[in-house]
Amino acid sequence: MNNPPNRKPAVVGADLYDPMLEPRYTDIATFMRAPLTSTLSNVDIGLIGIPTDLGVTNRAGARHGPREIRNASSLMRTFNLGLGVNPYRLCRIADLGDVRFSHRYDLGKQVEEIAAFYAAVHAAGIFPVSAGGDHSITYPIFKGIAAREPVGMVHIDAHTDTWGEFFRSKFTHGAPFRLAVEAGLLDPHRTIQIGIRGGQNFLEGIEFSRSHGMRVVFIEEFAEVGVDRVVAEARKVVGDGPTYISFDVDGLDPAYAPGTGTPEIGGITTLDAQRLLRGLRSLNLVGGDVVEVVHHSIRPAIQPSWELPLCSRFSV
Amino acid sequence: MNNPPNRKPAVVGADLYDPMLEPRYTDIATFMRAPLTSTLSNVDIGLIGIPTDLGVTNRAGARHGPREIRNASSLMRTFNLGLGVNPYRLCRIADLGDVRFSHRYDLGKQVEEIAAFYAAVHAAGIFPVSAGGDHSITYPIFKGIAAREPVGMVHIDAHTDTWGEFFRSKFTHGAPFRLAVEAGLLDPHRTIQIGIRGGQNFLEGIEFSRSHGMRVVFIEEFAEVGVDRVVAEARKVVGDGPTYISFDVDGLDPAYAPGTGTPEIGGITTLDAQRLLRGLRSLNLVGGDVVEVVHHSIRPAIQPSWELPLCSRFSV
Amino acid sequence: MNNPPNRKPAVVGADLYDPMLEPRYTDIATFMRAPLTSTLSNVDIGLIGIPTDLGVTNRAGARHGPREIRNASSLMRTFNLGLGVNPYRLCRIADLGDVRFSHRYDLGKQVEEIAAFYAAVHAAGIFPVSAGGDHSITYPIFKGIAAREPVGMVHIDAHTDTWGEFFRSKFTHGAPFRLAVEAGLLDPHRTIQIGIRGGQNFLEGIEFSRSHGMRVVFIEEFAEVGVDRVVAEARKVVGDGPTYISFDVDGLDPAYAPGTGTPEIGGITTLDAQRLLRGLRSLNLVGGDVVEVVHHSIRPAIQPSWELPLCSRFSV
Amino acid sequence: MNNPPNRKPAVVGADLYDPMLEPRYTDIATFMRAPLTSTLSNVDIGLIGIPTDLGVTNRAGARHGPREIRNASSLMRTFNLGLGVNPYRLCRIADLGDVRFSHRYDLGKQVEEIAAFYAAVHAAGIFPVSAGGDHSITYPIFKGIAAREPVGMVHIDAHTDTWGEFFRSKFTHGAPFRLAVEAGLLDPHRTIQIGIRGGQNFLEGIEFSRSHGMRVVFIEEFAEVGVDRVVAEARKVVGDGPTYISFDVDGLDPAYAPGTGTPEIGGITTLDAQRLLRGLRSLNLVGGDVVEVVHHSIRPAIQPSWELPLCSRFSV
Amino acid sequence: MNNPPNRKPAVVGADLYDPMLEPRYTDIATFMRAPLTSTLSNVDIGLIGIPTDLGVTNRAGARHGPREIRNASSLMRTFNLGLGVNPYRLCRIADLGDVRFSHRYDLGKQVEEIAAFYAAVHAAGIFPVSAGGDHSITYPIFKGIAAREPVGMVHIDAHTDTWGEFFRSKFTHGAPFRLAVEAGLLDPHRTIQIGIRGGQNFLEGIEFSRSHGMRVVFIEEFAEVGVDRVVAEARKVVGDGPTYISFDVDGLDPAYAPGTGTPEIGGITTLDAQRLLRGLRSLNLVGGDVVEVVHHSIRPAIQPSWELPLCSRFSV
Amino acid sequence: MNNPPNRKPAVVGADLYDPMLEPRYTDIATFMRAPLTSTLSNVDIGLIGIPTDLGVTNRAGARHGPREIRNASSLMRTFNLGLGVNPYRLCRIADLGDVRFSHRYDLGKQVEEIAAFYAAVHAAGIFPVSAGGDHSITYPIFKGIAAREPVGMVHIDAHTDTWGEFFRSKFTHGAPFRLAVEAGLLDPHRTIQIGIRGGQNFLEGIEFSRSHGMRVVFIEEFAEVGVDRVVAEARKVVGDGPTYISFDVDGLDPAYAPGTGTPEIGGITTLDAQRLLRGLRSLNLVGGDVVEVVHHSIRPAIQPSWELPLCSRFSV
């Protein structure tokens, strides 16, 4: 690519400059210092914030996730040592801003508005990488991008998120993948859930996952067999069909990601999470998200799920 | 059990409701949402707070441990995925409140008052699970429950706690297991100490442990052989005699349990701690405790030692 | 009163003891160490938690307010030096627990459930003192206690909370007093709003307050004339009709109450807030609340609004 | 003004929207939600970040100030209750981004680069409001905007910042106003320094201020006479000549602005600071700054100095 | 004084240097950068740490006070603007280190060891300024320095600390001034207690103060009459007899001194505390202390009580 | 050694006492409680602080590192369980205080002043163990101690620190080992860099390391082969020539060392770091450092690199 998309005019003087090369504490905080755009044209990968936590069942705060992640992602740089690529040279990456809502107190309406946004992004041929927001956002993302063909999924999380109604709402952050399967948007046989653990009041969620054919890797199995065999299993499960990566930061151990709303001890390290994501490169990816980051996150803890979706699609 | 013990009358309306099924941030904070009782009748497992830190040698604060643990344990739910059991269906679990003291500035008197409390609990046939307080509480617990027969112990800690007098007191948190051995309450040959590390000014504590026949698993050995072999060793050491589990949270690495008074780097992860505790299921357990939790603990870090004592006694 | 209501049986031994006299870090955290009751009988003052923040417009977290306030209020003791009374000797005070909800994602339904709860409390002749939750709770409290006769109000806050619909909901925390006036539950001519300040996007809220006859004391006036004259003005405005006190902790300066969702600099000190509340003693009070306390509040900052409602009703 | 400058195109859909009216946690963080511009055209007030702390003598961190202030200023809204104006309707306000540097380890070079930037801004007729950065930035700002005529100054600070060389540098944050006087950029007879206090190793700074005719209002005088008389004094000192406002947040008490590098107890409250700034309205202002905000500032504490420069210039 | 006592040899090179003139973050942390001495000779003012919190009734932590204060006091400099003196030029000031204890779990023994230390300091003609530790330390300090003649006292605190036995100990931090009066070490008629407030379970402490003739300035009176009249009252009460200043940081509002064990809202500001202390200059002072500073104090909050004892004795 | 060097005279009484045996929160904070000396005589191991962060490229703060490490190291005790030695019995260890600077704003001058200090230490035959400060300090340390013969190095870090000029300075913390190789002070063929990871804008640093023959162990390799094989590789690379250990705490995962200026997720655990350092015992060591510790570090996280340099030199 001849024209690095990241150049900006300097407000004083006639120069162009590249925010990525400036000290990390300077300039406006966009996702990974990518240019902020107000159009869907000329974008290969779109970074999108979804600032809502209306769907949580415990501590709220993920509405602040997009801004926190924009700030934290200033620490990233262009060349990814782990993957050996510079995605900014391979494709046009832009920050598309936040999904806007006209309703803020109605989960059902939010589902519609998110779905409409992603349908437009999808129609523009953009690969979406999203920053939640709580996990309830993934179901409407699927409505926007998987309407024609169900996707497979690599899902990293402490919880299966396949539960039913909670306090009279079916759209909470405990339910997106049950809804997606029921709507024919997610193929459970091409779905793997990694890092599952913690207490439950009902087993219906886990039973839904299993009875519909999802592969559930509990944390005990993860610790037993190690990350490399989990990667192999994930690649086998999703195959070469269209695949989505959904990364709930509570899949990580709270020592690594304390700023999340429903923490569970005994989770994955960031190093294993990076190895897991990088192991998925060159799959047929169609999108990804990182969710459940709340305001007081320790900032370095929220990078891992961003790595792969960006890089794997374009590297060969 | 037909009558789940956890139902409470609603103050408005005629309903019963179950606090365990309410959102986690609601209701009065009892240990693991168990009902608070003011009697020793009809209780199988008693959860007890011992709010004192008079015995510490460095930073104080564990007097706030019972309240902090009550708050944190609201995140727990009934069904334990790791063990595959719902202990609340298997037995009657209650929060017995805190041990009360008439002295607050005299370690020797505290020993007597704690011992009297646990003798009554023991006489009532209740399995005690205790929340410290500092580690000095375990010696008087033994006085209450092991008077007739010495117990074995699985002890997770950075320190052996078998030291002698410190600044003119023999009852500090560095001494409970020396006292217990000397009083014939703890069988050192059926005792294993796991996670030991850190600097020492004197070696007398470690020498006491070894010369009396305790099995000391230093952290280097733990890292070398892995948690599964440590579990096997622990089961071999304690055998099928009556066994107590004592979990000092400074056995965990400070990254997982920063809120403790004498932290030592290079410790156990919460995931390994869970695997260790769950590996002990179906031993002949007689009680357990988690100690040295201070006020500013990151809350998710204090769950692990609670798991096993509850579940293993009643599962087959 | 012969029978101090605060005695509890000790779980071990036959004694009664008084949690109020135990060290502050011990025992179960109820509101101000009052006994937890599961009935509306024999209660003069009922302390009630309303754990919801569904109505906020910025940072959430006030759902954790009741538990945070229960913990913090352990620092209180029986005799109030500022007022010269021991309310526990004057009346029967109890913690009624939390309002329970069957819906958690529908503001309109929450309004109904809160209103029903307070109607029952009111019918039982109990004086309610409530801990939010966000400020949206006060409108349904009024529905429960002011159905027969509109109340007057002393309202301490940075915002007038008389705005209209926000993102398609009319029940947010910016609207309770517009709703209450429109429903005939609040008498605007007997309402004073103290501490108002900060930026606005629209002036409709302030215009509503003024055009309906509320007395708005902006922070500039408060600083100009001092707390004593504001007290006199408040007493004049509310007169001797039934009066409610609503205390939003963001009326305090963020230096005193940082843990709130919509902080505004330039607010009231806690000392002035105490003087203000104590200046209202012997009014014809019918209830009070403290709202918008979130999880990470510095604990000492949340005491002031609790003082007066308790004491003033029963002191002569 | 017919065309509110703050409208932005939505990335999905054909609407314009106004970030100021969106919930405060959404959208890209620019200074006070003003539009980010890459040109000096069509701007009345330019908000500018200067991310450097190379000049500090104690704790560094003010390099993060511009980003922290951008985040915090999302809490602001259009209409200023205290002043009774909506500045966004009166003039065109834009975020000009950060001053860029080609040197990062040479205070003398930074002076040149900042001066060049402000000369361009000044030449474009823009009123600059700057976010430091440490206080060393104000001297080069003066070089850019006061080259033709020395300015007067209202200076709020714990320190006079009129010291000489410190560890072999004359450009530190303790020196800007000595440099400015010596360069003929600042008129000491039209300068008032408010809030001065704390310990000193040498008295040369204070002696410089006094011997050159600056009016020094020590905090003791401020407390004695009150903010209204200090406002009157400030207006008298600066008169109707061109005047700059420089607000070092350590002028505030550390209870209000803990996140600064050289805190001194016994300072000004935010309420008094607001009253002070608003008292300066309709002076002949030429610019202003807020400096010494570091990364861990409590966010609400950093608003006051922004108020006046924006509003006073355009209000009548 | 010709020989500034603060010079130290540089470890490399042959120079002397003065730690007070080095950047504040450098060098070993002694109290106010004074030289650390190991002898009682050639010292006029001795700064002494007493690292114990065995006497507290709520949160512990003041054992870390001396170290925290040593660190924080690095921010001080030689010349005190408020008083207009450089005490380091007027007298020889040294850090005497910490009182050492041979007992750590016995309040009675600590009383003896502290008393012996201060008797030696007193015999050497040194003016002691002490850093607690909890407030139980002041009684034994009096035993060391007031054995021949009872002292008067200016006492700043939220509590009168004239209570009786607490949980079977009479030496707690709630009792020092009752003990001192009863032992004839403190003259209650020359004692003023400033800032008293908060809840009480018993009134015996306040009744003791009043019935023995102490002047109790409740916070309400302080707010009513202002600091200048309180200063005048204090000077009148203590007269020209030997007088001690005891400053409990919980006399300050928790917004200014959050890191203390028994905070009470509605307290004094640091600015008023400075004005109060400076108002006491040229009294016949014999010693002073600052107590109840715990580990997590915001550092700038702990300076005020150090100012006067140092300066007032030697200035005329 | 007959005379333990750590005894100090008590200021009151005629005793000697040993700070190492006092409770950890007492006494002046020197490095690891070693005696503070003002001479280079009679010292085997010298502990040295270098309080500067002028060389950082992102967040500053490491200027506070020496003081933070002195405080934290109070938790250490004499006997090292992991190594089985008591270094204080084997050699004379002293805290030499901080390197003093006459320039504070000129990286080039700092290089000269640090180099001169270490040349003197080296000439005195002292083994230096240094606490940064940012990583720019290691190049001048090498100038002081490796002038006659280049050293080999075991380097633990997230970054290779072999970059070139950054914003017009060649002396930043990204450059020390390029400078050292170019000056003939560091033998790249005897250098191993362990834990390297994270994003890059340019690959020149890594290319410099590789093309000059350094052994770069990326974190992926570390995770793959395990710490024991990395130890073996390190011993092979450095051989028996003079070797330096440089430990940048950002080599650790941010969960273990959050208080550092350029954190990178996916790092080493403290347990592995201890095993790595202890694996290096009995190498031909000539010095070591721990760098990039900033003010808000969690204190237990900064111990590991101190262990080996002390112990390995003197154990056989």
Short mmCIF file of C-alpha atoms in Angstrom, two decimals, chain C residues 20-25 75-83 86 228 255-256 269-272 274-275 278 298-304 307, chain E residues 57-59 158-159 166-167 196-203 206 218-220 223-224 253-256 258 261-267 269:
data_model
loop_
_atom_site.label_atom_id
_atom_site.label_comp_id
_atom_site.label_asym_id
_atom_site.label_seq_id
_atom_site.Cartn_x
_atom_site.Cartn_y
_atom_site.Cartn_z
CA MET C 20 -23.79 -1.24 68.57
CA LEU C 21 -21.35 -1.69 71.42
CA GLU C 22 -19.10 -4.16 69.62
CA PRO C 23 -16.00 -2.94 67.75
CA ARG C 24 -17.05 -1.34 64.52
CA TYR C 25 -15.51 -3.89 62.21
CA LEU C 75 -18.92 3.70 62.05
CA MET C 76 -21.97 5.37 63.54
CA ARG C 77 -22.72 5.19 67.25
CA THR C 78 -25.88 5.65 69.26
CA PHE C 79 -25.59 9.11 70.74
CA ASN C 80 -25.56 12.01 68.29
CA LEU C 81 -23.42 14.78 69.77
CA GLY C 82 -24.61 17.37 67.30
CA LEU C 83 -28.26 16.89 68.15
CA ASN C 86 -29.89 8.98 71.26
CA ASP C 228 -27.74 29.45 58.60
CA ALA C 255 -13.73 16.20 47.36
CA TYR C 256 -16.16 14.97 50.01
CA THR C 269 -18.87 20.57 52.49
CA THR C 270 -19.98 17.77 54.81
CA LEU C 271 -19.82 20.13 57.75
CA ASP C 272 -22.28 22.51 56.11
CA GLN C 274 -24.62 18.44 58.72
CA ARG C 275 -25.44 21.92 59.90
CA ARG C 278 -29.58 19.51 61.91
CA ILE C 298 -14.91 6.95 50.25
CA ARG C 299 -16.93 5.60 53.08
CA PRO C 300 -16.96 8.44 55.56
CA ALA C 301 -18.48 10.69 52.96
CA ILE C 302 -21.92 9.16 53.02
CA GLN C 303 -23.17 9.78 56.50
CA PRO C 304 -24.78 13.21 56.57
CA GLU C 307 -28.69 12.07 60.63
CA THR E 57 -10.27 0.55 68.60
CA ASN E 58 -11.12 0.41 64.90
CA ARG E 59 -8.81 0.21 61.88
CA ALA E 158 -12.41 14.61 66.60
CA HIS E 159 -12.51 12.83 69.95
CA PHE E 166 -12.27 -0.48 76.48
CA PHE E 167 -12.52 -4.25 76.17
CA ILE E 196 -14.65 17.43 68.82
CA ARG E 197 -17.57 15.77 67.03
CA GLY E 198 -19.11 12.46 65.96
CA GLY E 199 -21.28 9.81 67.50
CA GLN E 200 -20.76 8.25 70.91
CA ASN E 201 -22.00 5.17 72.64
CA PHE E 202 -21.36 6.63 76.06
CA LEU E 203 -20.90 10.21 77.14
CA ILE E 206 -16.98 14.15 77.23
CA PHE E 218 -16.99 21.27 69.47
CA ILE E 219 -16.78 21.58 65.69
CA GLU E 220 -20.06 23.47 65.67
CA ALA E 223 -17.47 26.74 62.53
CA GLU E 224 -19.54 29.38 64.26
CA ASP E 253 -11.96 16.41 57.73
CA PRO E 254 -11.49 13.02 56.01
CA ALA E 255 -11.36 14.86 52.68
CA TYR E 256 -8.02 16.25 53.86
CA PRO E 258 -8.47 10.11 54.59
CA GLY E 261 -8.33 4.79 61.48
CA THR E 262 -11.40 6.44 62.99
CA PRO E 263 -12.45 9.15 60.51
CA GLU E 264 -15.33 11.50 61.30
CA ILE E 265 -16.87 13.72 58.62
CA GLY E 266 -17.40 17.40 59.22
CA GLY E 267 -13.88 18.31 60.35
CA THR E 269 -9.58 22.08 56.78
#
